[in-house]
PDB file of C-alpha atoms in Angstrom:
ATOM      1  CA  MET A   1       0.000   0.000   0.000  1.00  0.00           C
ATOM      2  CA  ASP A   2       1.197   3.519  -0.796  1.00  0.00           C
ATOM      3  CA  ALA A   3       2.580   5.015   2.418  1.00  0.00           C
ATOM      4  CA  LEU A   4       0.536   8.186   1.844  1.00  0.00           C
ATOM      5  CA  GLN A   5      -2.632   6.152   2.412  1.00  0.00           C
ATOM      6  CA  ASN A   6      -1.509   5.122   5.887  1.00  0.00           C
ATOM      7  CA  ARG A   7      -2.557   7.400   8.748  1.00  0.00           C
ATOM      8  CA  ILE A   8      -0.275   7.613  11.797  1.00  0.00           C
ATOM      9  CA  ILE A   9      -1.260   9.712  14.808  1.00  0.00           C
ATOM     10  CA  LEU A  10       1.699  10.723  16.984  1.00  0.00           C
ATOM     11  CA  VAL A  11       0.478  11.585  20.497  1.00  0.00           C
ATOM     12  CA  THR A  12       2.726  13.809  22.600  1.00  0.00           C
ATOM     13  CA  ARG A  13       2.588  15.666  25.903  1.00  0.00           C
ATOM     14  CA  ARG A  14       3.957  18.880  27.335  1.00  0.00           C
ATOM     15  CA  THR A  15       7.095  18.582  29.441  1.00  0.00           C
ATOM     16  CA  ARG A  16       7.364  19.888  32.991  1.00  0.00           C
ATOM     17  CA  LEU A  17       9.287  22.869  31.624  1.00  0.00           C
ATOM     18  CA  GLU A  18       6.537  23.675  29.119  1.00  0.00           C
ATOM     19  CA  ASP A  19       3.915  23.469  31.868  1.00  0.00           C
ATOM     20  CA  LEU A  20       5.934  25.903  33.981  1.00  0.00           C
ATOM     21  CA  VAL A  21       6.394  28.344  31.090  1.00  0.00           C
ATOM     22  CA  ALA A  22       2.666  28.201  30.344  1.00  0.00           C
ATOM     23  CA  ARG A  23       2.026  29.206  33.960  1.00  0.00           C
ATOM     24  CA  LEU A  24       4.900  31.652  34.497  1.00  0.00           C
ATOM     25  CA  ASN A  25       5.280  33.086  30.953  1.00  0.00           C
ATOM     26  CA  THR A  26       9.052  32.734  30.405  1.00  0.00           C
ATOM     27  CA  VAL A  27      11.859  30.226  30.875  1.00  0.00           C
ATOM     28  CA  GLU A  28      13.746  32.652  33.125  1.00  0.00           C
ATOM     29  CA  GLN A  29      10.751  33.074  35.419  1.00  0.00           C
ATOM     30  CA  ALA A  30      10.409  29.290  35.486  1.00  0.00           C
ATOM     31  CA  ARG A  31      14.100  29.004  36.383  1.00  0.00           C
ATOM     32  CA  PHE A  32      13.736  31.520  39.232  1.00  0.00           C
ATOM     33  CA  TYR A  33      10.659  29.690  40.558  1.00  0.00           C
ATOM     34  CA  VAL A  34      12.294  26.243  40.548  1.00  0.00           C
ATOM     35  CA  GLU A  35      15.644  27.380  41.960  1.00  0.00           C
ATOM     36  CA  HIS A  36      13.905  29.486  44.622  1.00  0.00           C
ATOM     37  CA  LEU A  37      12.343  26.241  45.845  1.00  0.00           C
ATOM     38  CA  GLY A  38      15.792  24.642  45.993  1.00  0.00           C
ATOM     39  CA  ALA A  39      15.261  22.284  43.034  1.00  0.00           C
ATOM     40  CA  ASP A  40      17.604  21.584  40.120  1.00  0.00           C
ATOM     41  CA  PHE A  41      16.355  23.479  37.070  1.00  0.00           C
ATOM     42  CA  SER A  42      18.865  21.736  34.799  1.00  0.00           C
ATOM     43  CA  ASP A  43      16.907  18.508  35.275  1.00  0.00           C
ATOM     44  CA  TYR A  44      13.838  20.219  33.802  1.00  0.00           C
ATOM     45  CA  GLU A  45      15.900  21.454  30.864  1.00  0.00           C
ATOM     46  CA  THR A  46      17.473  18.042  30.242  1.00  0.00           C
ATOM     47  CA  GLU A  47      14.132  16.248  30.355  1.00  0.00           C
ATOM     48  CA  HIS A  48      12.642  18.802  27.949  1.00  0.00           C
ATOM     49  CA  ALA A  49      15.523  18.485  25.456  1.00  0.00           C
ATOM     50  CA  VAL A  50      15.583  14.679  25.525  1.00  0.00           C
ATOM     51  CA  TYR A  51      11.817  14.429  25.101  1.00  0.00           C
ATOM     52  CA  HIS A  52      11.706  16.759  22.109  1.00  0.00           C
ATOM     53  CA  ARG A  53      14.634  14.996  20.436  1.00  0.00           C
ATOM     54  CA  ALA A  54      12.685  11.748  20.816  1.00  0.00           C
ATOM     55  CA  VAL A  55       9.534  13.305  19.325  1.00  0.00           C
ATOM     56  CA  GLU A  56      11.380  14.826  16.368  1.00  0.00           C
ATOM     57  CA  SER A  57      13.251  11.583  15.666  1.00  0.00           C
ATOM     58  CA  ALA A  58      10.039   9.543  15.903  1.00  0.00           C
ATOM     59  CA  GLU A  59       8.156  11.863  13.560  1.00  0.00           C
ATOM     60  CA  SER A  60      10.998  11.777  11.040  1.00  0.00           C
ATOM     61  CA  THR A  61      10.963   7.978  11.037  1.00  0.00           C
ATOM     62  CA  LEU A  62       7.178   7.717  10.861  1.00  0.00           C
ATOM     63  CA  ARG A  63       6.930   9.942   7.784  1.00  0.00           C
ATOM     64  CA  ALA A  64       8.488   7.143   5.725  1.00  0.00           C
ATOM     65  CA  TYR A  65       5.461   4.952   6.491  1.00  0.00           C
ATOM     66  CA  GLY A  66       2.464   7.229   6.256  1.00  0.00           C
ATOM     67  CA  ARG A  67       0.845  10.618   6.786  1.00  0.00           C
ATOM     68  CA  VAL A  68       1.749  11.718  10.298  1.00  0.00           C
ATOM     69  CA  GLN A  69      -0.352  14.011  12.439  1.00  0.00           C
ATOM     70  CA  ARG A  70       1.091  15.180  15.737  1.00  0.00           C
ATOM     71  CA  LEU A  71      -1.520  15.440  18.500  1.00  0.00           C
ATOM     72  CA  GLU A  72      -0.909  17.081  21.886  1.00  0.00           C
ATOM     73  CA  ARG A  73      -2.411  15.398  24.948  1.00  0.00           C
ATOM     74  CA  GLY A  74      -4.942  18.139  25.645  1.00  0.00           C
ATOM     75  CA  LEU A  75      -6.554  17.633  22.219  1.00  0.00           C
ATOM     76  CA  VAL A  76      -6.992  13.863  22.552  1.00  0.00           C
ATOM     77  CA  PRO A  77     -10.495  13.840  24.151  1.00  0.00           C
ATOM     78  CA  ASN A  78     -12.024  15.799  21.250  1.00  0.00           C
ATOM     79  CA  PHE A  79     -10.070  14.254  18.382  1.00  0.00           C
ATOM     80  CA  LEU A  80     -11.770  11.844  15.977  1.00  0.00           C
ATOM     81  CA  PHE A  81      -9.225   9.094  15.408  1.00  0.00           C
ATOM     82  CA  PRO A  82      -9.546   7.520  11.934  1.00  0.00           C
ATOM     83  CA  PRO A  83     -10.726   3.913  12.271  1.00  0.00           C
ATOM     84  CA  ASP A  84      -7.779   2.554  10.262  1.00  0.00           C
ATOM     85  CA  CYS A  85      -4.998   4.643  11.815  1.00  0.00           C
ATOM     86  CA  LEU A  86      -1.978   3.503  13.799  1.00  0.00           C
ATOM     87  CA  VAL A  87      -1.362   5.424  17.030  1.00  0.00           C
ATOM     88  CA  VAL A  88       2.152   6.039  18.374  1.00  0.00           C
ATOM     89  CA  VAL A  89       2.379   7.499  21.872  1.00  0.00           C
ATOM     90  CA  ILE A  90       5.600   9.068  23.184  1.00  0.00           C
ATOM     91  CA  GLY A  91       5.011   8.308  26.900  1.00  0.00           C
ATOM     92  CA  GLN A  92       4.832   8.282  29.982  1.00  0.00           C
ATOM     93  CA  ASP A  93       2.470   5.431  30.926  1.00  0.00           C
ATOM     94  CA  GLY A  94      -0.345   7.806  31.814  1.00  0.00           C
ATOM     95  CA  LEU A  95      -0.397   9.229  28.311  1.00  0.00           C
ATOM     96  CA  VAL A  96      -0.823   5.746  26.830  1.00  0.00           C
ATOM     97  CA  ALA A  97      -3.709   4.972  29.207  1.00  0.00           C
ATOM     98  CA  ASN A  98      -5.358   8.330  28.570  1.00  0.00           C
ATOM     99  CA  THR A  99      -5.135   7.818  24.801  1.00  0.00           C
ATOM    100  CA  LEU A 100      -6.486   4.264  24.833  1.00  0.00           C
ATOM    101  CA  LYS A 101      -9.831   5.232  26.335  1.00  0.00           C
ATOM    102  CA  TYR A 102     -10.611   7.555  23.409  1.00  0.00           C
ATOM    103  CA  LEU A 103      -9.904   4.892  20.795  1.00  0.00           C
ATOM    104  CA  ASN A 104     -12.066   2.113  19.428  1.00  0.00           C
ATOM    105  CA  GLY A 105      -9.579  -0.703  18.974  1.00  0.00           C
ATOM    106  CA  GLN A 106      -6.950   1.132  16.910  1.00  0.00           C
ATOM    107  CA  PRO A 107      -3.515  -0.352  17.715  1.00  0.00           C
ATOM    108  CA  VAL A 108      -1.251   1.694  19.992  1.00  0.00           C
ATOM    109  CA  ILE A 109       2.540   1.619  20.136  1.00  0.00           C
ATOM    110  CA  GLY A 110       3.951   2.970  23.401  1.00  0.00           C
ATOM    111  CA  VAL A 111       7.403   4.542  23.068  1.00  0.00           C
ATOM    112  CA  ASN A 112       9.649   5.364  26.015  1.00  0.00           C
ATOM    113  CA  PRO A 113      11.432   8.672  25.277  1.00  0.00           C
ATOM    114  CA  GLU A 114      13.960   8.291  28.092  1.00  0.00           C
ATOM    115  CA  PRO A 115      14.350   4.758  29.526  1.00  0.00           C
ATOM    116  CA  GLN A 116      16.885   5.995  32.090  1.00  0.00           C
ATOM    117  CA  ARG A 117      14.155   8.192  33.613  1.00  0.00           C
ATOM    118  CA  TRP A 118      10.900   6.282  33.101  1.00  0.00           C
ATOM    119  CA  ASP A 119      10.166   2.618  33.871  1.00  0.00           C
ATOM    120  CA  GLY A 120       7.397   2.503  31.280  1.00  0.00           C
ATOM    121  CA  VAL A 121       5.159  -0.527  31.891  1.00  0.00           C
ATOM    122  CA  LEU A 122       3.150   0.550  28.840  1.00  0.00           C
ATOM    123  CA  LEU A 123       6.219   1.796  26.963  1.00  0.00           C
ATOM    124  CA  PRO A 124       8.051  -1.329  25.799  1.00  0.00           C
ATOM    125  CA  PHE A 125       9.718   0.310  22.799  1.00  0.00           C
ATOM    126  CA  LYS A 126      12.400   2.904  22.079  1.00  0.00           C
ATOM    127  CA  VAL A 127      12.339   5.425  19.241  1.00  0.00           C
ATOM    128  CA  GLN A 128      14.897   3.433  17.262  1.00  0.00           C
ATOM    129  CA  ASP A 129      12.558   0.412  17.293  1.00  0.00           C
ATOM    130  CA  LEU A 130      10.002   2.218  15.113  1.00  0.00           C
ATOM    131  CA  LYS A 131      11.758   1.365  11.833  1.00  0.00           C
ATOM    132  CA  THR A 132      11.044  -2.300  12.468  1.00  0.00           C
ATOM    133  CA  LEU A 133       7.758  -1.927  14.333  1.00  0.00           C
ATOM    134  CA  ILE A 134       5.769   0.276  11.976  1.00  0.00           C
ATOM    135  CA  PRO A 135       5.849  -1.859   8.802  1.00  0.00           C
ATOM    136  CA  GLU A 136       5.159  -4.999  10.864  1.00  0.00           C
ATOM    137  CA  ALA A 137       2.250  -3.347  12.703  1.00  0.00           C
ATOM    138  CA  GLN A 138       0.781  -1.979   9.465  1.00  0.00           C
ATOM    139  CA  ALA A 139       0.971  -5.456   7.954  1.00  0.00           C
ATOM    140  CA  GLY A 140      -0.725  -6.994  11.006  1.00  0.00           C
ATOM    141  CA  LYS A 141       2.363  -9.057  11.817  1.00  0.00           C
ATOM    142  CA  ARG A 142       2.937  -7.780  15.370  1.00  0.00           C
ATOM    143  CA  PRO A 143       1.262  -9.472  18.349  1.00  0.00           C
ATOM    144  CA  THR A 144      -1.189  -7.314  20.282  1.00  0.00           C
ATOM    145  CA  ARG A 145      -2.714  -7.394  23.744  1.00  0.00           C
ATOM    146  CA  SER A 146      -6.338  -6.562  24.504  1.00  0.00           C
ATOM    147  CA  ILE A 147      -7.075  -4.124  27.336  1.00  0.00           C
ATOM    148  CA  THR A 148     -10.445  -4.380  29.094  1.00  0.00           C
ATOM    149  CA  MET A 149     -12.016  -1.011  29.934  1.00  0.00           C
ATOM    150  CA  ALA A 150     -14.629   0.083  32.445  1.00  0.00           C
ATOM    151  CA  ARG A 151     -17.626   2.184  31.442  1.00  0.00           C
ATOM    152  CA  VAL A 152     -20.054   4.351  33.388  1.00  0.00           C
ATOM    153  CA  ARG A 153     -23.318   5.488  31.822  1.00  0.00           C
ATOM    154  CA  LEU A 154     -25.465   8.100  33.556  1.00  0.00           C
ATOM    155  CA  SER A 155     -29.245   8.319  33.438  1.00  0.00           C
ATOM    156  CA  ASP A 156     -28.920  11.546  31.409  1.00  0.00           C
ATOM    157  CA  GLY A 157     -27.045   9.669  28.661  1.00  0.00           C
ATOM    158  CA  GLN A 158     -23.482  10.791  29.426  1.00  0.00           C
ATOM    159  CA  GLU A 159     -20.725   8.156  29.330  1.00  0.00           C
ATOM    160  CA  LEU A 160     -17.148   7.910  30.510  1.00  0.00           C
ATOM    161  CA  HIS A 161     -14.623   5.125  29.913  1.00  0.00           C
ATOM    162  CA  ALA A 162     -11.633   4.105  32.016  1.00  0.00           C
ATOM    163  CA  VAL A 163      -8.488   2.143  31.223  1.00  0.00           C
ATOM    164  CA  ASN A 164      -7.285   2.002  34.853  1.00  0.00           C
ATOM    165  CA  ASP A 165     -10.093   2.946  37.199  1.00  0.00           C
ATOM    166  CA  LEU A 166     -13.184   5.010  37.859  1.00  0.00           C
ATOM    167  CA  PHE A 167     -13.664   7.154  40.952  1.00  0.00           C
ATOM    168  CA  ILE A 168     -17.208   7.903  42.078  1.00  0.00           C
ATOM    169  CA  GLY A 169     -17.527  10.201  45.054  1.00  0.00           C
ATOM    170  CA  PRO A 170     -17.277  13.741  46.422  1.00  0.00           C
ATOM    171  CA  ARG A 171     -15.471  16.643  44.793  1.00  0.00           C
ATOM    172  CA  SER A 172     -13.936  17.620  48.145  1.00  0.00           C
ATOM    173  CA  HIS A 173     -13.292  16.103  51.581  1.00  0.00           C
ATOM    174  CA  VAL A 174     -16.888  15.456  52.576  1.00  0.00           C
ATOM    175  CA  SER A 175     -18.857  12.228  52.687  1.00  0.00           C
ATOM    176  CA  ALA A 176     -20.152  10.699  49.484  1.00  0.00           C
ATOM    177  CA  ARG A 177     -23.792   9.693  49.852  1.00  0.00           C
ATOM    178  CA  TYR A 178     -25.441   7.319  47.409  1.00  0.00           C
ATOM    179  CA  THR A 179     -27.404   4.121  47.045  1.00  0.00           C
ATOM    180  CA  ILE A 180     -25.489   1.094  45.761  1.00  0.00           C
ATOM    181  CA  GLU A 181     -27.100  -1.951  44.081  1.00  0.00           C
ATOM    182  CA  MET A 182     -25.747  -5.180  42.602  1.00  0.00           C
ATOM    183  CA  ASP A 183     -27.043  -8.753  42.271  1.00  0.00           C
ATOM    184  CA  GLY A 184     -30.261  -7.943  44.126  1.00  0.00           C
ATOM    185  CA  ARG A 185     -28.475  -6.338  47.083  1.00  0.00           C
ATOM    186  CA  ARG A 186     -29.088  -2.691  47.904  1.00  0.00           C
ATOM    187  CA  GLU A 187     -27.624  -0.366  50.528  1.00  0.00           C
ATOM    188  CA  ALA A 188     -27.484   3.335  51.387  1.00  0.00           C
ATOM    189  CA  HIS A 189     -23.863   4.393  51.809  1.00  0.00           C
ATOM    190  CA  SER A 190     -21.870   7.159  53.413  1.00  0.00           C
ATOM    191  CA  SER A 191     -18.204   6.831  52.395  1.00  0.00           C
ATOM    192  CA  SER A 192     -15.303   8.672  50.830  1.00  0.00           C
ATOM    193  CA  GLY A 193     -16.171   7.204  47.424  1.00  0.00           C
ATOM    194  CA  ILE A 194     -15.878   4.084  45.285  1.00  0.00           C
ATOM    195  CA  ILE A 195     -13.047   2.841  43.086  1.00  0.00           C
ATOM    196  CA  VAL A 196     -13.868   0.539  40.158  1.00  0.00           C
ATOM    197  CA  SER A 197     -10.701  -1.063  38.775  1.00  0.00           C
ATOM    198  CA  THR A 198      -9.794  -2.752  35.523  1.00  0.00           C
ATOM    199  CA  GLY A 199      -7.034  -5.351  35.271  1.00  0.00           C
ATOM    200  CA  MET A 200      -4.614  -2.691  34.060  1.00  0.00           C
ATOM    201  CA  GLY A 201      -5.416  -0.495  37.044  1.00  0.00           C
ATOM    202  CA  SER A 202      -5.342  -3.313  39.594  1.00  0.00           C
ATOM    203  CA  THR A 203      -1.715  -2.717  40.581  1.00  0.00           C
ATOM    204  CA  GLY A 204      -2.262   1.006  41.164  1.00  0.00           C
ATOM    205  CA  TRP A 205      -4.865   2.823  43.265  1.00  0.00           C
ATOM    206  CA  PHE A 206      -6.889  -0.365  43.760  1.00  0.00           C
ATOM    207  CA  ARG A 207      -3.853  -2.184  45.127  1.00  0.00           C
ATOM    208  CA  SER A 208      -3.100   0.592  47.616  1.00  0.00           C
ATOM    209  CA  LEU A 209      -6.649   0.397  48.982  1.00  0.00           C
ATOM    210  CA  LEU A 210      -6.409  -3.377  49.369  1.00  0.00           C
ATOM    211  CA  THR A 211      -3.044  -3.057  51.103  1.00  0.00           C
ATOM    212  CA  GLY A 212      -4.543  -0.812  53.772  1.00  0.00           C
ATOM    213  CA  ALA A 213      -7.552  -3.075  54.261  1.00  0.00           C
ATOM    214  CA  LEU A 214      -5.396  -6.205  54.498  1.00  0.00           C
ATOM    215  CA  ALA A 215      -3.051  -4.575  57.006  1.00  0.00           C
ATOM    216  CA  MET A 216      -6.007  -3.918  59.301  1.00  0.00           C
ATOM    217  CA  ALA A 217      -7.738  -7.268  58.740  1.00  0.00           C
ATOM    218  CA  GLY A 218      -4.583  -9.343  59.202  1.00  0.00           C
ATOM    219  CA  PRO A 219      -5.023 -13.147  59.145  1.00  0.00           C
ATOM    220  CA  ALA A 220      -8.769 -12.770  58.652  1.00  0.00           C
ATOM    221  CA  SER A 221      -8.239 -11.540  55.090  1.00  0.00           C
ATOM    222  CA  SER A 222      -9.484 -13.774  52.277  1.00  0.00           C
ATOM    223  CA  GLU A 223      -7.116 -15.523  49.868  1.00  0.00           C
ATOM    224  CA  GLU A 224      -8.771 -13.673  46.972  1.00  0.00           C
ATOM    225  CA  LEU A 225      -7.859 -10.305  48.493  1.00  0.00           C
ATOM    226  CA  ARG A 226      -4.277 -11.388  49.087  1.00  0.00           C
ATOM    227  CA  LEU A 227      -3.865 -12.593  45.506  1.00  0.00           C
ATOM    228  CA  LEU A 228      -5.309  -9.352  44.146  1.00  0.00           C
ATOM    229  CA  GLN A 229      -3.052  -7.278  46.358  1.00  0.00           C
ATOM    230  CA  HIS A 230       0.131  -9.032  45.240  1.00  0.00           C
ATOM    231  CA  ALA A 231      -0.539  -9.647  41.563  1.00  0.00           C
ATOM    232  CA  GLY A 232      -3.631  -7.710  40.520  1.00  0.00           C
ATOM    233  CA  PHE A 233      -5.553  -9.397  37.695  1.00  0.00           C
ATOM    234  CA  PRO A 234      -4.897  -9.678  33.939  1.00  0.00           C
ATOM    235  CA  TRP A 235      -5.387  -6.660  31.684  1.00  0.00           C
ATOM    236  CA  GLU A 236      -7.708  -8.608  29.387  1.00  0.00           C
ATOM    237  CA  SER A 237      -9.878 -10.008  32.231  1.00  0.00           C
ATOM    238  CA  ASN A 238     -13.590 -10.277  31.567  1.00  0.00           C
ATOM    239  CA  HIS A 239     -14.434  -8.616  34.871  1.00  0.00           C
ATOM    240  CA  LEU A 240     -13.792  -5.571  37.042  1.00  0.00           C
ATOM    241  CA  TYR A 241     -13.530  -5.125  40.814  1.00  0.00           C
ATOM    242  CA  PHE A 242     -14.971  -2.389  42.989  1.00  0.00           C
ATOM    243  CA  THR A 243     -14.120  -1.337  46.520  1.00  0.00           C
ATOM    244  CA  VAL A 244     -15.702   1.301  48.756  1.00  0.00           C
ATOM    245  CA  ARG A 245     -13.356   3.686  50.529  1.00  0.00           C
ATOM    246  CA  GLU A 246     -13.940   4.216  54.249  1.00  0.00           C
ATOM    247  CA  PRO A 247     -17.585   3.086  54.460  1.00  0.00           C
ATOM    248  CA  PHE A 248     -19.353   4.459  57.545  1.00  0.00           C
ATOM    249  CA  PRO A 249     -22.195   2.461  59.152  1.00  0.00           C
ATOM    250  CA  SER A 250     -24.866   4.533  60.891  1.00  0.00           C
ATOM    251  CA  ARG A 251     -28.625   4.625  61.472  1.00  0.00           C
ATOM    252  CA  SER A 252     -29.105   5.725  57.881  1.00  0.00           C
ATOM    253  CA  SER A 253     -26.194   3.979  56.119  1.00  0.00           C
ATOM    254  CA  GLN A 254     -24.905   0.414  55.799  1.00  0.00           C
ATOM    255  CA  ALA A 255     -21.456  -1.046  55.149  1.00  0.00           C
ATOM    256  CA  GLU A 256     -21.832  -4.633  53.903  1.00  0.00           C
ATOM    257  CA  LEU A 257     -21.764  -4.214  50.126  1.00  0.00           C
ATOM    258  CA  VAL A 258     -18.255  -2.719  50.032  1.00  0.00           C
ATOM    259  CA  PHE A 259     -16.253  -4.997  47.721  1.00  0.00           C
ATOM    260  CA  GLY A 260     -17.106  -7.135  44.741  1.00  0.00           C
ATOM    261  CA  ARG A 261     -16.472  -8.423  41.266  1.00  0.00           C
ATOM    262  CA  ILE A 262     -18.376  -7.047  38.276  1.00  0.00           C
ATOM    263  CA  GLU A 263     -18.744  -9.677  35.564  1.00  0.00           C
ATOM    264  CA  ARG A 264     -19.528  -8.890  31.938  1.00  0.00           C
ATOM    265  CA  GLY A 265     -23.286  -8.459  31.622  1.00  0.00           C
ATOM    266  CA  ILE A 266     -23.617  -7.513  35.293  1.00  0.00           C
ATOM    267  CA  SER A 267     -23.591  -3.881  36.389  1.00  0.00           C
ATOM    268  CA  LEU A 268     -23.006  -1.946  39.568  1.00  0.00           C
ATOM    269  CA  GLN A 269     -25.728   0.653  39.964  1.00  0.00           C
ATOM    270  CA  LEU A 270     -25.427   3.827  42.001  1.00  0.00           C
ATOM    271  CA  THR A 271     -27.907   6.615  42.697  1.00  0.00           C
ATOM    272  CA  SER A 272     -26.475   9.875  43.962  1.00  0.00           C
ATOM    273  CA  ALA A 273     -27.715  11.563  47.129  1.00  0.00           C
ATOM    274  CA  MET A 274     -25.124  14.369  46.924  1.00  0.00           C
ATOM    275  CA  PRO A 275     -26.731  17.808  46.342  1.00  0.00           C
ATOM    276  CA  ASP A 276     -24.017  19.493  44.284  1.00  0.00           C
ATOM    277  CA  TYR A 277     -20.596  17.945  44.930  1.00  0.00           C
ATOM    278  CA  GLY A 278     -20.735  14.480  43.372  1.00  0.00           C
ATOM    279  CA  VAL A 279     -18.281  13.638  40.589  1.00  0.00           C
ATOM    280  CA  ILE A 280     -17.105  10.714  38.484  1.00  0.00           C
ATOM    281  CA  PHE A 281     -13.699  10.764  36.825  1.00  0.00           C
ATOM    282  CA  SER A 282     -11.465   8.158  35.243  1.00  0.00           C
ATOM    283  CA  ASP A 283      -7.763   7.308  35.312  1.00  0.00           C
ATOM    284  CA  GLY A 284      -6.924  10.057  37.787  1.00  0.00           C
ATOM    285  CA  ILE A 285      -7.859  12.879  35.371  1.00  0.00           C
ATOM    286  CA  GLU A 286      -9.937  15.035  37.728  1.00  0.00           C
ATOM    287  CA  SER A 287     -10.427  17.781  35.149  1.00  0.00           C
ATOM    288  CA  ASP A 288     -12.325  15.377  32.852  1.00  0.00           C
ATOM    289  CA  PHE A 289     -15.334  14.515  35.002  1.00  0.00           C
ATOM    290  CA  LEU A 290     -19.073  13.922  35.003  1.00  0.00           C
ATOM    291  CA  GLU A 291     -21.263  15.568  37.621  1.00  0.00           C
ATOM    292  CA  PHE A 292     -23.001  12.994  39.832  1.00  0.00           C
ATOM    293  CA  ASN A 293     -25.564  14.880  41.886  1.00  0.00           C
ATOM    294  CA  SER A 294     -28.868  14.092  43.578  1.00  0.00           C
ATOM    295  CA  GLY A 295     -31.124  11.725  41.672  1.00  0.00           C
ATOM    296  CA  VAL A 296     -28.640  10.894  38.906  1.00  0.00           C
ATOM    297  CA  LYS A 297     -28.203   7.157  38.360  1.00  0.00           C
ATOM    298  CA  ALA A 298     -24.938   5.560  37.245  1.00  0.00           C
ATOM    299  CA  ASP A 299     -24.674   2.155  35.588  1.00  0.00           C
ATOM    300  CA  ILE A 300     -21.117   0.766  35.797  1.00  0.00           C
ATOM    301  CA  GLY A 301     -19.845  -2.248  33.906  1.00  0.00           C
ATOM    302  CA  ILE A 302     -17.383  -3.499  31.308  1.00  0.00           C
ATOM    303  CA  SER A 303     -17.097  -1.337  28.219  1.00  0.00           C
ATOM    304  CA  ARG A 304     -18.046  -2.790  24.863  1.00  0.00           C
ATOM    305  CA  LYS A 305     -14.811  -1.399  23.435  1.00  0.00           C
ATOM    306  CA  SER A 306     -11.330  -2.458  24.408  1.00  0.00           C
ATOM    307  CA  GLY A 307      -7.839  -1.106  23.934  1.00  0.00           C
ATOM    308  CA  THR A 308      -5.202  -2.711  21.707  1.00  0.00           C
ATOM    309  CA  LEU A 309      -1.527  -2.502  22.628  1.00  0.00           C
ATOM    310  CA  VAL A 310       1.141  -3.547  20.146  1.00  0.00           C
ATOM    311  CA  GLN A 311       3.636  -5.935  21.755  1.00  0.00           C
TER     312      GLN A 311
END
């Protein structure tokens, strides 16, 4: 196929230095700010230079294999990805996860711009690998891994997807109030919110919550909880897990339905009792949220779409 017919979307992010300049207007003001705090500004400059060299090198390589469009992270939620495109993400891990949830199965190649700095669980490749990877991926000759996503649908029709986890709870440090239902069980809750985790997210926020619960429960903890805490569960699993944070039992609230597994075809249903401070966000991106206030119902389950990572 003529390379010009191949679409490649190159997803990038702003560096820490660029974020500082956007806030403080100039590099010199950014330098003064960082050094005034006692930090090493040269580390910001080095990271910035290395990242942009990686992006420029990647784009130069990719242009031999198709039409390349560079896309900054902030534009990803509103971008319509062509159904037949190949997506290359110049990491970190969070950028790969954030990109996946706006795709509909298009293959993603995660590239680590600086392996000495970033571990990169979702960034198995270096820029120099692209010469081999791209033609193989375009020909369908590279193995891929499916990523199960979570999905929340509100009673007003709004939807949000998650690659790692969903948070449902209060906008600030007050109690989340809601009704929770699953498998015929129903309770009124007062808590600090709910986390719904995918397999990919099971070694992150979800794991930290289990670690705290297991430390308090000690020997009474179930084997299932211990296994989840140590190893999580596979990215392509056909289920999700939910856990309630700090449930508070009282005369008007219960605390029995606080942990569970959500199988495909089964949903966790929540009805908000929070007047004006309820939110739902995914993958730790608090700025990209749905309001979840009094009377709104949320249906949470496995998304019909899944992510595809090139291996």
